[in-house]
Short mmCIF file of C-alpha atoms in Angstrom, two decimals:
data_model
loop_
_atom_site.label_atom_id
_atom_site.label_comp_id
_atom_site.label_asym_id
_atom_site.label_seq_id
_atom_site.Cartn_x
_atom_site.Cartn_y
_atom_site.Cartn_z
CA UNK A 1 41.42 -23.52 -79.87
CA UNK A 2 42.53 -22.72 -76.27
CA UNK A 3 43.08 -26.30 -75.33
CA UNK A 4 45.03 -26.85 -78.64
CA UNK A 5 47.41 -23.86 -78.05
CA UNK A 6 47.50 -24.87 -74.30
CA UNK A 7 48.89 -28.25 -75.52
CA UNK A 8 51.18 -26.85 -77.91
CA UNK A 9 53.00 -24.72 -75.66
CA UNK A 10 53.10 -27.54 -73.01
CA UNK A 11 54.72 -29.75 -75.26
CA UNK A 12 56.91 -27.16 -76.83
CA UNK A 13 58.15 -26.44 -73.47
CA UNK A 14 58.96 -29.97 -72.62
CA UNK A 15 60.95 -30.25 -75.82
CA UNK A 16 62.64 -27.04 -74.94
CA UNK A 17 63.59 -29.04 -71.20
CA UNK A 18 64.90 -31.70 -73.37
CA UNK A 19 67.25 -29.71 -75.31
CA UNK A 20 68.45 -27.96 -72.39
CA UNK A 21 69.20 -31.46 -70.54
CA UNK A 22 70.95 -32.89 -73.33
CA UNK A 23 74.74 -31.53 -73.59
CA UNK A 24 74.99 -32.51 -77.47
CA UNK A 25 72.20 -30.06 -78.53
CA UNK A 26 73.87 -27.14 -76.87
CA UNK A 27 77.27 -28.39 -78.29
CA UNK A 28 75.96 -28.83 -81.88
CA UNK A 29 73.80 -25.40 -81.62
CA UNK A 30 76.33 -23.38 -80.14
CA UNK A 31 79.97 -24.64 -79.56
CA UNK A 32 80.09 -26.78 -83.12
CA UNK A 33 79.11 -23.74 -85.33
CA UNK A 34 81.94 -21.37 -83.73
CA UNK A 35 84.52 -24.30 -84.48
CA UNK A 36 83.46 -24.27 -87.85
CA UNK A 37 83.07 -20.60 -88.74
CA UNK A 38 86.59 -20.11 -87.42
CA UNK A 39 87.70 -23.24 -89.21
CA UNK A 40 86.14 -21.67 -92.45
CA UNK A 41 87.30 -18.16 -91.89
CA UNK A 42 91.08 -18.98 -90.93
CA UNK A 43 91.59 -22.36 -91.89
CA UNK A 44 90.28 -22.29 -95.68
CA UNK A 45 91.76 -19.62 -97.82
CA UNK A 46 91.62 -19.48 -101.58
CA UNK A 47 94.11 -16.52 -101.60
CA UNK A 48 97.42 -16.80 -103.46
CA UNK A 49 99.72 -15.12 -100.98
CA UNK A 50 103.56 -15.77 -100.30
CA UNK A 51 103.97 -18.12 -102.93
CA UNK A 52 107.68 -18.78 -103.32
CA UNK A 53 109.38 -19.03 -106.67
CA UNK A 54 113.08 -19.97 -107.39
CA UNK A 55 114.72 -17.45 -109.43
CA UNK A 56 117.75 -18.30 -111.30
CA UNK A 57 119.51 -15.23 -112.88
CA UNK A 58 122.21 -16.91 -115.02
CA UNK A 59 122.90 -13.27 -116.82
CA UNK A 60 124.80 -10.72 -114.39
CA UNK A 61 123.90 -7.70 -116.37
CA UNK A 62 122.03 -4.41 -115.01
CA UNK A 63 119.10 -5.40 -117.25
CA UNK A 64 118.52 -8.73 -116.17
CA UNK A 65 119.11 -7.86 -112.55
CA UNK A 66 116.19 -5.16 -112.68
CA UNK A 67 113.97 -7.81 -114.34
CA UNK A 68 114.70 -10.05 -111.21
CA UNK A 69 113.90 -7.08 -108.85
CA UNK A 70 110.67 -6.92 -110.92
CA UNK A 71 109.77 -10.48 -109.88
CA UNK A 72 110.99 -10.08 -106.21
CA UNK A 73 108.60 -7.14 -105.97
CA UNK A 74 105.51 -8.84 -107.45
CA UNK A 75 102.68 -8.81 -104.68
CA UNK A 76 102.31 -12.28 -103.23
CA UNK A 77 105.72 -13.53 -104.42
CA UNK A 78 108.71 -14.63 -102.35
CA UNK A 79 111.69 -14.89 -104.71
CA UNK A 80 114.13 -17.46 -103.80
CA UNK A 81 117.57 -16.98 -105.47
CA UNK A 82 119.64 -19.65 -107.07
CA UNK A 83 122.86 -19.98 -108.73
CA UNK A 84 122.24 -22.90 -110.94
CA UNK A 85 119.11 -24.39 -112.55
CA UNK A 86 119.99 -27.75 -111.23
CA UNK A 87 119.10 -26.42 -107.69
CA UNK A 88 115.94 -24.50 -108.46
CA UNK A 89 114.57 -27.58 -110.05
CA UNK A 90 115.31 -29.66 -107.15
CA UNK A 91 113.51 -27.33 -104.77
CA UNK A 92 110.34 -27.28 -107.66
CA UNK A 93 110.44 -31.22 -107.43
CA UNK A 94 110.56 -31.15 -103.28
CA UNK A 95 108.03 -28.48 -102.86
CA UNK A 96 110.21 -25.61 -101.38
CA UNK A 97 109.32 -23.38 -104.66
CA UNK A 98 105.96 -23.73 -106.73
CA UNK A 99 107.83 -22.28 -109.54
CA UNK A 100 110.78 -21.49 -111.26
CA UNK A 101 111.85 -18.40 -113.32
CA UNK A 102 115.10 -18.61 -115.58
CA UNK A 103 116.44 -15.51 -117.07
CA UNK A 104 118.88 -16.88 -119.53
CA UNK A 105 122.70 -15.79 -119.92
CA UNK A 106 121.90 -14.35 -123.15
CA UNK A 107 119.53 -12.05 -122.04
CA UNK A 108 121.52 -8.60 -122.67
CA UNK A 109 122.91 -10.07 -126.11
CA UNK A 110 119.18 -10.65 -126.76
CA UNK A 111 118.04 -7.05 -126.00
CA UNK A 112 120.93 -5.93 -127.89
CA UNK A 113 120.20 -7.39 -131.07
CA UNK A 114 116.53 -5.91 -130.30
CA UNK A 115 115.58 -9.56 -130.01
CA UNK A 116 112.71 -10.71 -127.44
CA UNK A 117 115.22 -11.58 -124.59
CA UNK A 118 114.36 -15.52 -123.49
CA UNK A 119 112.69 -16.00 -120.06
CA UNK A 120 111.76 -19.67 -118.94
CA UNK A 121 108.84 -19.87 -116.57
CA UNK A 122 108.04 -23.23 -115.13
CA UNK A 123 105.51 -23.98 -112.75
CA UNK A 124 104.46 -26.77 -110.34
CA UNK A 125 101.17 -27.91 -112.23
CA UNK A 126 99.82 -30.23 -109.25
CA UNK A 127 97.80 -26.99 -108.03
CA UNK A 128 96.35 -25.60 -111.33
CA UNK A 129 95.43 -22.31 -109.62
CA UNK A 130 98.66 -21.75 -108.05
CA UNK A 131 100.26 -22.05 -111.21
CA UNK A 132 98.02 -20.05 -113.23
CA UNK A 133 98.87 -17.40 -110.15
CA UNK A 134 102.88 -17.89 -110.70
CA UNK A 135 102.17 -17.62 -114.89
CA UNK A 136 100.05 -14.39 -114.10
CA UNK A 137 102.51 -12.85 -111.91
CA UNK A 138 105.52 -13.80 -114.32
CA UNK A 139 103.37 -11.93 -117.12
CA UNK A 140 102.68 -8.90 -114.85
CA UNK A 141 106.65 -8.69 -113.74
CA UNK A 142 107.58 -8.93 -117.64
CA UNK A 143 105.07 -6.18 -118.33
CA UNK A 144 106.12 -3.65 -115.29
CA UNK A 145 109.67 -4.21 -116.35
CA UNK A 146 109.21 -3.61 -120.11
CA UNK A 147 107.54 -0.43 -119.26
CA UNK A 148 110.17 0.54 -116.83
CA UNK A 149 112.45 0.32 -120.01
CA UNK A 150 110.69 1.83 -122.16
CA UNK A 151 110.81 4.84 -119.85
CA UNK A 152 114.12 5.20 -119.25
CA UNK A 153 115.15 4.27 -122.88
CA UNK A 154 112.77 6.72 -124.38
CA UNK A 155 111.44 3.80 -126.46
CA UNK A 156 107.77 4.12 -127.95
CA UNK A 157 105.28 2.67 -126.09
CA UNK A 158 103.50 -0.13 -127.37
CA UNK A 159 99.82 -0.11 -128.46
CA UNK A 160 98.35 -1.75 -125.72
CA UNK A 161 94.94 -0.90 -123.52
CA UNK A 162 95.77 0.18 -119.96
CA UNK A 163 93.35 -1.40 -118.01
CA UNK A 164 92.33 -0.66 -114.40
CA UNK A 165 90.89 -3.38 -112.74
CA UNK A 166 87.90 -2.79 -109.80
CA UNK A 167 85.98 -5.42 -107.91
CA UNK A 168 82.86 -4.47 -106.76
CA UNK A 169 81.04 -5.86 -103.59
CA UNK A 170 84.24 -7.21 -102.61
CA UNK A 171 87.26 -4.60 -103.12
CA UNK A 172 90.07 -6.19 -101.28
CA UNK A 173 89.53 -9.71 -103.26
CA UNK A 174 89.72 -11.44 -99.97
CA UNK A 175 88.45 -14.95 -100.27
CA UNK A 176 87.33 -15.25 -96.91
CA UNK A 177 84.63 -12.46 -97.27
CA UNK A 178 83.47 -15.19 -99.98
CA UNK A 179 83.80 -18.18 -97.89
CA UNK A 180 82.26 -17.18 -94.49
CA UNK A 181 78.72 -16.49 -95.53
CA UNK A 182 78.58 -19.93 -97.23
CA UNK A 183 80.19 -21.60 -93.97
CA UNK A 184 77.21 -20.38 -92.19
CA UNK A 185 74.85 -21.91 -94.85
CA UNK A 186 76.49 -25.26 -93.95
CA UNK A 187 76.47 -24.74 -90.22
CA UNK A 188 72.67 -23.75 -90.63
CA UNK A 189 72.16 -27.25 -92.35
CA UNK A 190 74.12 -29.07 -89.65
CA UNK A 191 71.90 -27.42 -87.14
CA UNK A 192 68.65 -27.56 -88.66
CA UNK A 193 68.79 -31.15 -90.30
CA UNK A 194 70.82 -32.98 -87.79
CA UNK A 195 69.31 -32.07 -84.49
CA UNK A 196 65.45 -32.23 -85.70
CA UNK A 197 66.80 -36.14 -87.16
CA UNK A 198 67.05 -37.11 -84.04
CA UNK A 199 63.57 -35.77 -82.15
CA UNK A 200 60.90 -38.01 -83.14
CA UNK A 201 63.30 -41.06 -83.43
CA UNK A 202 64.12 -40.31 -79.76
CA UNK A 203 60.63 -40.61 -78.84
CA UNK A 204 60.03 -44.20 -80.44
CA UNK A 205 63.48 -45.45 -78.82
CA UNK A 206 62.55 -44.15 -75.71
CA UNK A 207 58.97 -45.57 -75.59
CA UNK A 208 57.35 -42.16 -74.94
CA UNK A 209 55.58 -41.93 -78.57
CA UNK A 210 53.15 -44.71 -77.31
CA UNK A 211 52.19 -42.07 -74.17
CA UNK A 212 52.05 -39.18 -76.48
CA UNK A 213 49.62 -41.20 -78.46
CA UNK A 214 47.31 -41.74 -75.94
CA UNK A 215 46.58 -38.14 -75.30
CA UNK A 216 44.28 -35.85 -77.20
CA UNK A 217 47.18 -34.24 -79.09
CA UNK A 218 46.63 -33.80 -82.57
CA UNK A 219 48.97 -34.09 -85.33
CA UNK A 220 49.72 -30.54 -86.06
CA UNK A 221 49.99 -29.64 -82.33
CA UNK A 222 52.83 -32.61 -82.06
CA UNK A 223 54.77 -31.15 -85.29
CA UNK A 224 54.07 -27.83 -84.13
CA UNK A 225 56.07 -28.69 -80.58
CA UNK A 226 58.72 -30.15 -82.23
CA UNK A 227 59.70 -27.32 -84.94
CA UNK A 228 59.23 -24.23 -82.64
CA UNK A 229 62.19 -25.46 -79.78
CA UNK A 230 64.44 -25.92 -83.06
CA UNK A 231 63.42 -23.25 -85.12
CA UNK A 232 64.22 -20.87 -82.04
CA UNK A 233 67.23 -22.76 -81.40
CA UNK A 234 68.42 -22.43 -84.91
CA UNK A 235 67.84 -18.63 -85.12
CA UNK A 236 70.06 -18.42 -81.63
CA UNK A 237 72.59 -20.42 -83.79
CA UNK A 238 72.60 -17.98 -86.59
CA UNK A 239 72.71 -14.79 -84.17
CA UNK A 240 75.95 -16.37 -83.25
CA UNK A 241 77.30 -17.03 -86.39
CA UNK A 242 76.32 -13.77 -87.46
CA UNK A 243 78.00 -11.75 -84.90
CA UNK A 244 81.21 -14.13 -85.00
CA UNK A 245 81.65 -13.28 -88.72
CA UNK A 246 81.10 -9.75 -88.37
CA UNK A 247 83.07 -8.98 -85.11
CA UNK A 248 85.53 -11.23 -84.91
CA UNK A 249 86.17 -12.53 -88.48
CA UNK A 250 85.45 -8.61 -90.04
CA UNK A 251 83.08 -9.92 -92.65
CA UNK A 252 81.44 -7.26 -94.25
CA UNK A 253 77.47 -7.11 -93.78
CA UNK A 254 75.68 -4.48 -95.90
CA UNK A 255 72.16 -6.33 -95.88
CA UNK A 256 69.48 -5.73 -93.09
CA UNK A 257 69.35 -7.88 -90.27
CA UNK A 258 65.46 -7.99 -90.55
CA UNK A 259 66.04 -9.58 -94.16
CA UNK A 260 68.63 -12.06 -92.83
CA UNK A 261 66.00 -13.35 -89.94
CA UNK A 262 63.45 -13.51 -92.85
CA UNK A 263 65.67 -15.84 -95.24
CA UNK A 264 67.09 -17.58 -92.63
CA UNK A 265 63.31 -18.66 -91.56
CA UNK A 266 62.54 -19.85 -94.65
CA UNK A 267 65.59 -21.86 -94.79
CA UNK A 268 64.99 -23.29 -91.53
CA UNK A 269 61.90 -24.25 -92.53
CA UNK A 270 63.10 -26.86 -95.48
CA UNK A 271 66.10 -27.94 -92.96
CA UNK A 272 64.08 -28.64 -89.98
CA UNK A 273 61.35 -30.36 -92.05
CA UNK A 274 64.17 -32.46 -93.72
CA UNK A 275 65.39 -33.57 -90.50
CA UNK A 276 61.92 -34.35 -89.32
CA UNK A 277 61.17 -36.31 -92.48
CA UNK A 278 64.27 -38.68 -91.74
CA UNK A 279 63.39 -38.69 -88.02
CA UNK A 280 60.03 -39.74 -88.85
CA UNK A 281 60.40 -42.42 -91.75
CA UNK A 282 63.66 -44.07 -90.12
CA UNK A 283 62.98 -44.03 -86.31
CA UNK A 284 66.07 -44.51 -85.22
CA UNK A 285 68.60 -41.89 -84.10
CA UNK A 286 71.71 -43.47 -85.45
CA UNK A 287 70.41 -43.98 -88.73
CA UNK A 288 68.34 -40.87 -88.87
CA UNK A 289 71.75 -38.94 -87.98
CA UNK A 290 73.59 -40.52 -90.61
CA UNK A 291 70.85 -39.83 -93.10
CA UNK A 292 70.84 -36.12 -92.40
CA UNK A 293 74.54 -35.89 -92.80
CA UNK A 294 74.79 -37.69 -96.57
CA UNK A 295 71.42 -36.25 -97.67
CA UNK A 296 71.55 -32.57 -95.90
CA UNK A 297 75.27 -31.77 -94.88
CA UNK A 298 77.48 -33.52 -98.08
CA UNK A 299 75.24 -32.08 -100.67
CA UNK A 300 75.25 -28.71 -99.26
CA UNK A 301 79.16 -28.33 -98.67
CA UNK A 302 79.74 -29.86 -102.27
CA UNK A 303 76.79 -28.59 -104.78
CA UNK A 304 75.55 -25.27 -103.07
CA UNK A 305 78.26 -23.07 -104.61
CA UNK A 306 79.98 -22.83 -101.08
CA UNK A 307 83.40 -23.76 -102.37
CA UNK A 308 82.69 -25.06 -105.81
CA UNK A 309 81.38 -22.92 -108.69
CA UNK A 310 78.04 -24.35 -110.02
CA UNK A 311 78.50 -23.16 -113.83
CA UNK A 312 81.59 -25.31 -113.82
CA UNK A 313 79.77 -28.69 -113.03
CA UNK A 314 78.32 -30.81 -115.47
CA UNK A 315 75.04 -30.21 -116.95
CA UNK A 316 73.32 -33.45 -114.66
CA UNK A 317 74.99 -32.46 -111.55
CA UNK A 318 73.86 -28.59 -112.21
CA UNK A 319 70.03 -30.10 -112.45
CA UNK A 320 70.68 -31.55 -108.93
CA UNK A 321 71.66 -28.35 -107.43
CA UNK A 322 68.43 -26.65 -108.57
CA UNK A 323 66.69 -29.17 -105.98
CA UNK A 324 68.93 -28.04 -103.05
CA UNK A 325 67.79 -25.52 -100.77
CA UNK A 326 71.37 -24.67 -99.48
CA UNK A 327 71.92 -23.17 -103.10
CA UNK A 328 69.67 -20.84 -102.87
CA UNK A 329 70.39 -19.73 -99.27
CA UNK A 330 74.16 -19.50 -99.86
CA UNK A 331 73.23 -17.34 -103.19
CA UNK A 332 71.36 -15.07 -100.67
CA UNK A 333 73.97 -15.12 -98.00
CA UNK A 334 76.42 -13.70 -100.34
CA UNK A 335 74.00 -11.02 -101.65
CA UNK A 336 73.37 -10.03 -98.05
CA UNK A 337 76.98 -9.92 -96.72
CA UNK A 338 78.67 -8.25 -100.01
CA UNK A 339 75.97 -6.73 -102.12
CA UNK A 340 73.22 -5.66 -99.56
CA UNK A 341 69.30 -6.09 -99.96
CA UNK A 342 69.05 -6.84 -103.46
CA UNK A 343 65.54 -7.77 -103.79
CA UNK A 344 65.45 -9.22 -107.41
CA UNK A 345 67.97 -12.11 -105.90
CA UNK A 346 66.18 -12.47 -102.43
CA UNK A 347 62.92 -12.41 -103.80
CA UNK A 348 63.37 -15.60 -106.07
CA UNK A 349 65.57 -17.45 -103.75
CA UNK A 350 63.20 -16.84 -101.08
CA UNK A 351 60.35 -18.22 -103.04
CA UNK A 352 62.12 -21.40 -103.73
CA UNK A 353 63.20 -22.15 -100.02
CA UNK A 354 59.26 -21.29 -99.33
CA UNK A 355 58.55 -24.32 -101.85
CA UNK A 356 60.92 -26.57 -100.30
CA UNK A 357 59.76 -25.95 -96.81
CA UNK A 358 56.21 -26.16 -97.74
CA UNK A 359 56.99 -29.61 -99.51
CA UNK A 360 59.21 -31.04 -96.90
CA UNK A 361 56.96 -29.90 -93.82
CA UNK A 362 53.88 -31.25 -95.78
CA UNK A 363 56.05 -34.67 -96.49
CA UNK A 364 56.72 -34.85 -92.67
CA UNK A 365 52.57 -34.31 -91.55
CA UNK A 366 52.04 -37.21 -94.09
CA UNK A 367 54.37 -39.66 -92.62
CA UNK A 368 53.00 -38.55 -88.92
CA UNK A 369 50.24 -41.09 -88.39
CA UNK A 370 48.53 -41.58 -84.51
CA UNK A 371 48.98 -45.12 -84.67
CA UNK A 372 52.23 -47.28 -83.77
CA UNK A 373 52.57 -49.35 -86.94
#
């Protein structure tokens, strides 16, 4: 037992020295996470802010001017005044505006007759989310103008439901707070799977595997010596990401750091196991790295719920997402950052990730043999 521990510690120290001497490992573990988290935190924004719309005021009456002011005062909207509809439509085609609002010249006459005055809203449908935001803003501006007119003219109020929306967990509805926890999952996937996809393949390419096989080192000792240093490296990378997310990007964190460490440990077990499976099976660093990017990184980005809603995916694709540990880690990170220590969510996700870690590490152990073939 003492000899086994001594050999494991010696091999782990050797692997740690290898990490320190390899600049690419330091770049992937510490520099790349910072670059990615700033790109995801500042470069990707799902909030519809400062959307430009072209406002054409054909009616010059006071009521039309008040309605135009309601559009101009809409949050997230920058109204650009145009004298002619043709100029506004050209701005829409050229990309200078994402929508056109036309207040027709018979606006005041329709009000005088008691009819619903005509207002035309044209949106750029190339981006459906922005188009929906422009349409919703137009409805909101119309409702505000109508309510103000009722108050001024003492008209009876319409029988409508007065709603006051409240957003739990993210009261300001800032998309960055949702994206940052998911981006950390992507970063940990890269760190865990990509780095370990190289370690065993490197031994085969450099010819040091033959020397290791000639020693009394057991399969368990060999695997532990590969797992322990990269697990510690992954945890250090998580600490860097968490610190940057909370202190620099201002993301809220309502959970426990101890629970975060436990959940990260479970996920790293699966990510490190996947990397070792690829490295052991392929025995070539380039092939193993490419396989890690295609098998771990791309599914984590596309199918984990980081950026795309899983419930909106087709049923066969949704079925595939249940096999990805990243899906459960994304759910856990969103919970820890925005909601807190919700046991019902974290325990379920943790069990899924534990099963994935056991399967992948067991697969690695099965592929690892003390012979050269």
